[in-house]
Coordinates of C-alpha atoms and ligand atoms in Angstrom, one line a residue:
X137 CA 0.0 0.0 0.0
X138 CA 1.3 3.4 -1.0
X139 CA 0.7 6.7 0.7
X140 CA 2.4 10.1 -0.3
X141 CA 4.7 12.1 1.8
X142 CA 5.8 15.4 -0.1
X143 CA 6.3 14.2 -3.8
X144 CA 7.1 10.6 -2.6
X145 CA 5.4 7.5 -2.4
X146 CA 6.4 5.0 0.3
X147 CA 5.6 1.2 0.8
X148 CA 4.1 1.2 3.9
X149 CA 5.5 -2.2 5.1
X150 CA 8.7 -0.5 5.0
X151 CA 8.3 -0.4 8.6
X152 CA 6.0 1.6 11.7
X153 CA 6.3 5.4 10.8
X154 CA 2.8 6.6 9.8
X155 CA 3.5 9.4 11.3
X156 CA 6.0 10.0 8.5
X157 CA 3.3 10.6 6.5
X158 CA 1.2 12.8 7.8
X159 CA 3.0 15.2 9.8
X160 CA 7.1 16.6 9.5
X161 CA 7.3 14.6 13.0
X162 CA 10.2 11.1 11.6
X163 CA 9.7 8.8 13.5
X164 CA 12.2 6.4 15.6
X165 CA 11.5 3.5 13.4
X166 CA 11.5 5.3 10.2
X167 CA 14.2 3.0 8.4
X168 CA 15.3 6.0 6.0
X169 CA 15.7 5.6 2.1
X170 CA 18.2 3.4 0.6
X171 CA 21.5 5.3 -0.9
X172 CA 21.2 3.5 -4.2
X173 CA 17.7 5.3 -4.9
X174 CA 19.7 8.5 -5.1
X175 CA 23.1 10.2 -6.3
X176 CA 25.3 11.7 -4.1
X177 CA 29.1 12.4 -4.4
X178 CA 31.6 9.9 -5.1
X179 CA 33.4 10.8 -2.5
X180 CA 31.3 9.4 0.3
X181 CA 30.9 6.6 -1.2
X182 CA 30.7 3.5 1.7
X183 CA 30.5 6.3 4.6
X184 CA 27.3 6.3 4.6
X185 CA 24.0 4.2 6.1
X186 CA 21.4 6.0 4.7
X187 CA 19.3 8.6 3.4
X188 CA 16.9 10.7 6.3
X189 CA 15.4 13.3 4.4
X190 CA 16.2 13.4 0.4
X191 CA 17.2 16.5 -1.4
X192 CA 13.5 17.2 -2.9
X193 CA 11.6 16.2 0.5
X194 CA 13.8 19.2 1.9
X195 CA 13.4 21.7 -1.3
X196 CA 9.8 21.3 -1.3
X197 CA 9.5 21.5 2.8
X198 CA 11.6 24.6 2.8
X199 CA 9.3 26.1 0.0
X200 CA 6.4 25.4 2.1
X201 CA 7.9 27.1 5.5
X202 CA 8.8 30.5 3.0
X203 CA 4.8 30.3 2.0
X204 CA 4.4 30.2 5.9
X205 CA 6.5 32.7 6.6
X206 CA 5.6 34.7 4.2
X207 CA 2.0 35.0 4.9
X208 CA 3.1 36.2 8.8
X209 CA 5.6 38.9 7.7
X210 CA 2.6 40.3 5.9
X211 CA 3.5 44.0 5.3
X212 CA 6.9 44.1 7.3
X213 CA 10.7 44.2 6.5
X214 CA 12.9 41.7 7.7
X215 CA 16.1 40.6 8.5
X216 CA 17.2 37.1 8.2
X217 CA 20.0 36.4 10.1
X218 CA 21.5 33.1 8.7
X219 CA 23.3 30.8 11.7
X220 CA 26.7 29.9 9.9
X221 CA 27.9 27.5 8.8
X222 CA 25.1 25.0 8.9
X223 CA 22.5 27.2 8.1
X224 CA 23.9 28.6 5.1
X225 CA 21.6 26.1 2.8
X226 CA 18.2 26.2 4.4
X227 CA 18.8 30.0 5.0
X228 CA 19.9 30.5 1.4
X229 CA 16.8 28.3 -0.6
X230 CA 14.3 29.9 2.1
X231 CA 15.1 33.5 1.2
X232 CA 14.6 32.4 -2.6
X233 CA 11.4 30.6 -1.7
X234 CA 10.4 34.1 0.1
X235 CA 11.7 36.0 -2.5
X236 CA 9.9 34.3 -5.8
X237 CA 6.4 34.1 -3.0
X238 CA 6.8 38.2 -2.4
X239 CA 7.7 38.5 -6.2
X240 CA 4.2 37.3 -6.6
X241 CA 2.5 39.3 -4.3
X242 CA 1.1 42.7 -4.1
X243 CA 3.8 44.0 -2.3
X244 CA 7.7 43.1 -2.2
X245 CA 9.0 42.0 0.6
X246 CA 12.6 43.8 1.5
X247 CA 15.1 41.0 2.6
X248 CA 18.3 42.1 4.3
X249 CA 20.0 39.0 4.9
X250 CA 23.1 39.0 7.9
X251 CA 25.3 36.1 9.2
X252 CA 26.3 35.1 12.6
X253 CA 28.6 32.3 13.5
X254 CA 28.8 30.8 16.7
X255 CA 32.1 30.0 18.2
X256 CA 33.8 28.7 21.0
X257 CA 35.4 31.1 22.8
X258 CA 39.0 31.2 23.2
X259 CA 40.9 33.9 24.9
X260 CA 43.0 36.1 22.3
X261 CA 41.1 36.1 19.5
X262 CA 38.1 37.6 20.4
X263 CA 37.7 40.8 18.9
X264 CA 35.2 42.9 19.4
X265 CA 32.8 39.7 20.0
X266 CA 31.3 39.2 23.6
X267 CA 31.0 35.7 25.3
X268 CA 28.4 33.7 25.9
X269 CA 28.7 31.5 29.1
X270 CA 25.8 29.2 28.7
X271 CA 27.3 26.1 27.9
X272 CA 28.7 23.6 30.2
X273 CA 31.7 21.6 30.2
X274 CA 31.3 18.3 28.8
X275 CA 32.8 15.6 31.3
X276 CA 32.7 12.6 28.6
X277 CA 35.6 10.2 28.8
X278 CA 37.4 9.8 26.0
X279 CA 37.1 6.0 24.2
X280 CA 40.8 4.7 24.0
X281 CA 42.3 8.0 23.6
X282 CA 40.4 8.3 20.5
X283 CA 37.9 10.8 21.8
X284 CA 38.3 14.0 19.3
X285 CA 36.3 12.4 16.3
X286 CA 33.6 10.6 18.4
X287 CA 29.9 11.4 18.7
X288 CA 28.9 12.5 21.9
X289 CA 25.3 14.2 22.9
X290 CA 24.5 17.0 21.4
X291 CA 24.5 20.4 23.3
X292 CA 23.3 18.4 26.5
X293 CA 25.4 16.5 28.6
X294 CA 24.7 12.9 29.6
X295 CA 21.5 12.2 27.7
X296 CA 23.1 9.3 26.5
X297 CA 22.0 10.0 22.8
X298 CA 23.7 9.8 19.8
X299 CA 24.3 13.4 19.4
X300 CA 26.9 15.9 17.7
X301 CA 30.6 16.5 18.3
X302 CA 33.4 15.1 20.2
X303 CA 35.2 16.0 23.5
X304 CA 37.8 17.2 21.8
X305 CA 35.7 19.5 19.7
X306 CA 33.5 20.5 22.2
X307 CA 35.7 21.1 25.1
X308 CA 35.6 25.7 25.1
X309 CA 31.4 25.5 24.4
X310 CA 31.3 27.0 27.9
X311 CA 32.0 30.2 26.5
X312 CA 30.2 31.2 23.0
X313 CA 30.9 34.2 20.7
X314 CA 28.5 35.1 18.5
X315 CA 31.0 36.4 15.4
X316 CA 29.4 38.7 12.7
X317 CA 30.4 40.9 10.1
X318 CA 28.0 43.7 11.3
X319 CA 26.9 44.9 15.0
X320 CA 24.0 43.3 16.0
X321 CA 22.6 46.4 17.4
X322 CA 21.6 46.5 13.8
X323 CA 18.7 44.6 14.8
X324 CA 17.1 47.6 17.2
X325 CA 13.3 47.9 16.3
X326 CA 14.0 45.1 12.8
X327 CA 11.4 42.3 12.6
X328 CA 14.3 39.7 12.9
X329 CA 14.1 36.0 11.3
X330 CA 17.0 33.5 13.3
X331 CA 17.8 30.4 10.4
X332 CA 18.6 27.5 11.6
X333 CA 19.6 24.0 10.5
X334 CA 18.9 22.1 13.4
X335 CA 17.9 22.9 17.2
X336 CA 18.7 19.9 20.2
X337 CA 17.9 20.8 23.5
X338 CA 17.9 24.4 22.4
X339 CA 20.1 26.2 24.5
X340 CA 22.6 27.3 22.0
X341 CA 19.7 29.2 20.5
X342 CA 18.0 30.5 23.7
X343 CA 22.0 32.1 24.3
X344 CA 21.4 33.7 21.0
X345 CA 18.2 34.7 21.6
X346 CA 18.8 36.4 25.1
X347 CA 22.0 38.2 23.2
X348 CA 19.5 39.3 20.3
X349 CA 17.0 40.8 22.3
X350 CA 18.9 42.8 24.2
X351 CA 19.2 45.0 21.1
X352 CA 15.2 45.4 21.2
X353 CA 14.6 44.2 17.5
X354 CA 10.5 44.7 16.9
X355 CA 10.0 41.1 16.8
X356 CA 11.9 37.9 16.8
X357 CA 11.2 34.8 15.4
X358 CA 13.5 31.6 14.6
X359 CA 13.5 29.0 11.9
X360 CA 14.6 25.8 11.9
X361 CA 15.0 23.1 9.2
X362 CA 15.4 20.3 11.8
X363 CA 14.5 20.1 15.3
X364 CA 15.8 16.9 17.0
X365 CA 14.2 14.8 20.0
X366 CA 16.2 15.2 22.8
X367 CA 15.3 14.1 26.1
X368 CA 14.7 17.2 27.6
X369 CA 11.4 17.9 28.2
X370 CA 11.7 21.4 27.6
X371 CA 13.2 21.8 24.6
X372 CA 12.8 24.9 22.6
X373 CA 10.5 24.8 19.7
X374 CA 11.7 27.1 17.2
X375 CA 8.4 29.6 15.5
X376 CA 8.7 26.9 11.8
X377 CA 10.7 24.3 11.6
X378 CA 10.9 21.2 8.5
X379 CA 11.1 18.5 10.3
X380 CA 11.1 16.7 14.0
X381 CA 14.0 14.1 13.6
X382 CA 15.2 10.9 15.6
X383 CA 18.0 12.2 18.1
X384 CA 20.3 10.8 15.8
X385 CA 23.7 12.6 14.4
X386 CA 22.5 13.6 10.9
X387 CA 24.8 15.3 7.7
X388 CA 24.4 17.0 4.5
X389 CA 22.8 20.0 3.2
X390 CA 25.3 21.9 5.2
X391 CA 25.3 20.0 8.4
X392 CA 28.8 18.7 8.6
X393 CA 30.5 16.2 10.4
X394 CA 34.0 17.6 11.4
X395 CA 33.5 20.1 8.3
X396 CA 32.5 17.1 5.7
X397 CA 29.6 16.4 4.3
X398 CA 28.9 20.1 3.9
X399 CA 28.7 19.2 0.0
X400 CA 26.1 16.3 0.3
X401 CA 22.6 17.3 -0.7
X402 CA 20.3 14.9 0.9
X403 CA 20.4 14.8 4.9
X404 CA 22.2 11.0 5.8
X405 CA 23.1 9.5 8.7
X406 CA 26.8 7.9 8.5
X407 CA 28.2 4.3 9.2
X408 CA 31.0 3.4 11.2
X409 CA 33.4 3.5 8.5
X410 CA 32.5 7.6 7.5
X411 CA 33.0 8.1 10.9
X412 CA 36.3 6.8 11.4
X413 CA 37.4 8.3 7.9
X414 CA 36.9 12.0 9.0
X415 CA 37.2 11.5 12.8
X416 CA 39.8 14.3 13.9
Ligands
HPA668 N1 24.7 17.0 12.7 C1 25.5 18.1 12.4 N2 25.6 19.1 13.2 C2 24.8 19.1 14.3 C3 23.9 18.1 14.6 C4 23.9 17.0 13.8 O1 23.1 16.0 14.0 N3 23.3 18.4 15.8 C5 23.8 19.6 16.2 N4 24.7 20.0 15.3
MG669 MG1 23.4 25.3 13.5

């Protein structure tokens, strides 16, 4: 039996994810797509398991959130403000959406489009950023001295999910700068859209969104292509967002696992073998 999901039709004995179907909530059993039904760069070839979300399902998502969007800013200006580097895709396909939907419309909507980057914060180089000390230590023990590549929980500590970076990697988040090219007081009295490319338990972007209103933008509101399930219950929950995911670690359309995997189109999880290949 076939039902559609975005342009897709899906066997339905592929396994216990109705949900899939109906709503952008993927569920814990949804078994993904099989990497042959698609292309995707040589180059990752065997470092991967399989396809979460494909290139299209995303595309035609995203085009859906602009129409959302869209409709809300109504009259108003905004000011995306594009979280770097994962967000750079969703952030850059969202903007067209809302520009060809605006195009359309009575009235065109004027897009001024900023980038912030969030970085760990290390003593010397800051620059005229300011620090962020919302994040907490990580106390994970290393595996056999291999710790820097490994997958650890993402943004929370001891959730005992398959999550994002490494110890290693991880290891200044205690203190986060928020780097841009431009002052954020730019933002005073803007109607201010956050993009995203995925949100865990949240807390990076509550940090950004405490720092954010502090320079009294008119409104605020934050998308997000992905939203994982963590296992805390009181997770942020961005204003749109594509799609509720597994708390799984997830690559591709910009979400990068130690910088690869920027270049992949469709979001995949990876096997063993991809993750050994680019551990650091
Ligand atoms: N993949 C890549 N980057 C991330 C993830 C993920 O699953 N979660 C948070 N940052
Ligand atoms: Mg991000």
């Amino acid at each position: 039996m076939l039902q559609c999901w975005g342009r897709w039709s899906v066997p339905r004995e592929h396994g216990g994810f109705l949900s899939t179907f109906s709503s952008k909530l993927i569920s814990d059993d949804w078994p993904g797509y099989s990497l042959d039904l698609f292309t995707y760069p040589q180059h990752y070839y065997g470092d991967l398991e399989y396809v979460l979300i494909p290139h299209g399902i995303i595309v035609d998502r995203t085009e859906r959130l602009a129409k959302d969007i869209t409709q809300d800013i109504g009259d108003n200006d905004i000011v995306v403000l594009c979280v770097l580097k994962g967000g750079y895709k969703f952030c850059a396909d969202l903007v067209e959406h809302i520009k060809n939907l605006s195009r359309n419309s009575e009235r065109f909507i004027s897009m001024k489009v900023d980038f912030v980057r969030l970085k760990s914060y290390h003593p010397g180089c800051v620059g005229p950023y300011f620090a962020l000390r919302h994040w907490r230590k990580r106390r994970r023990p290393q595996r056999d001295g291999e710790g820097s590549g490994e997958l650890v929980p993402e943004e929370s500590q001891g959730s005992g999910m398959r999550g994002r970076r490494n110890l290693q990697n991880d290891k200044s988040m205690e203190d986060m700068q928020i780097m841009g090219e431009d002052d954020l007081s730019d933002l005073r009295g803007k109607n201010v859209l956050i993009v995203e490319d995925i949100i865990g338990t949240g807390r990076t972007m509550k940090a950004l969104l405490n720092n954010i209103e502090k320079c009294e933008p008119k409104m605020i509101k934050v998308a997000s292509l992905l939203v994982k399930r963590t296992s805390q219950p009181d997770g942020f929950r961005p204003d749109y967002y594509g799609f509720e995911i597994p708390d799984i670690f997830v690559v591709g359309y910009a979400l990068d696992y130690n910088e690869h995997f920027r270049d992949l189109n469709h979001i995949c999880v990876i096997n063993d073998q991809g993750k050994a290949k680019y551990r650091v």
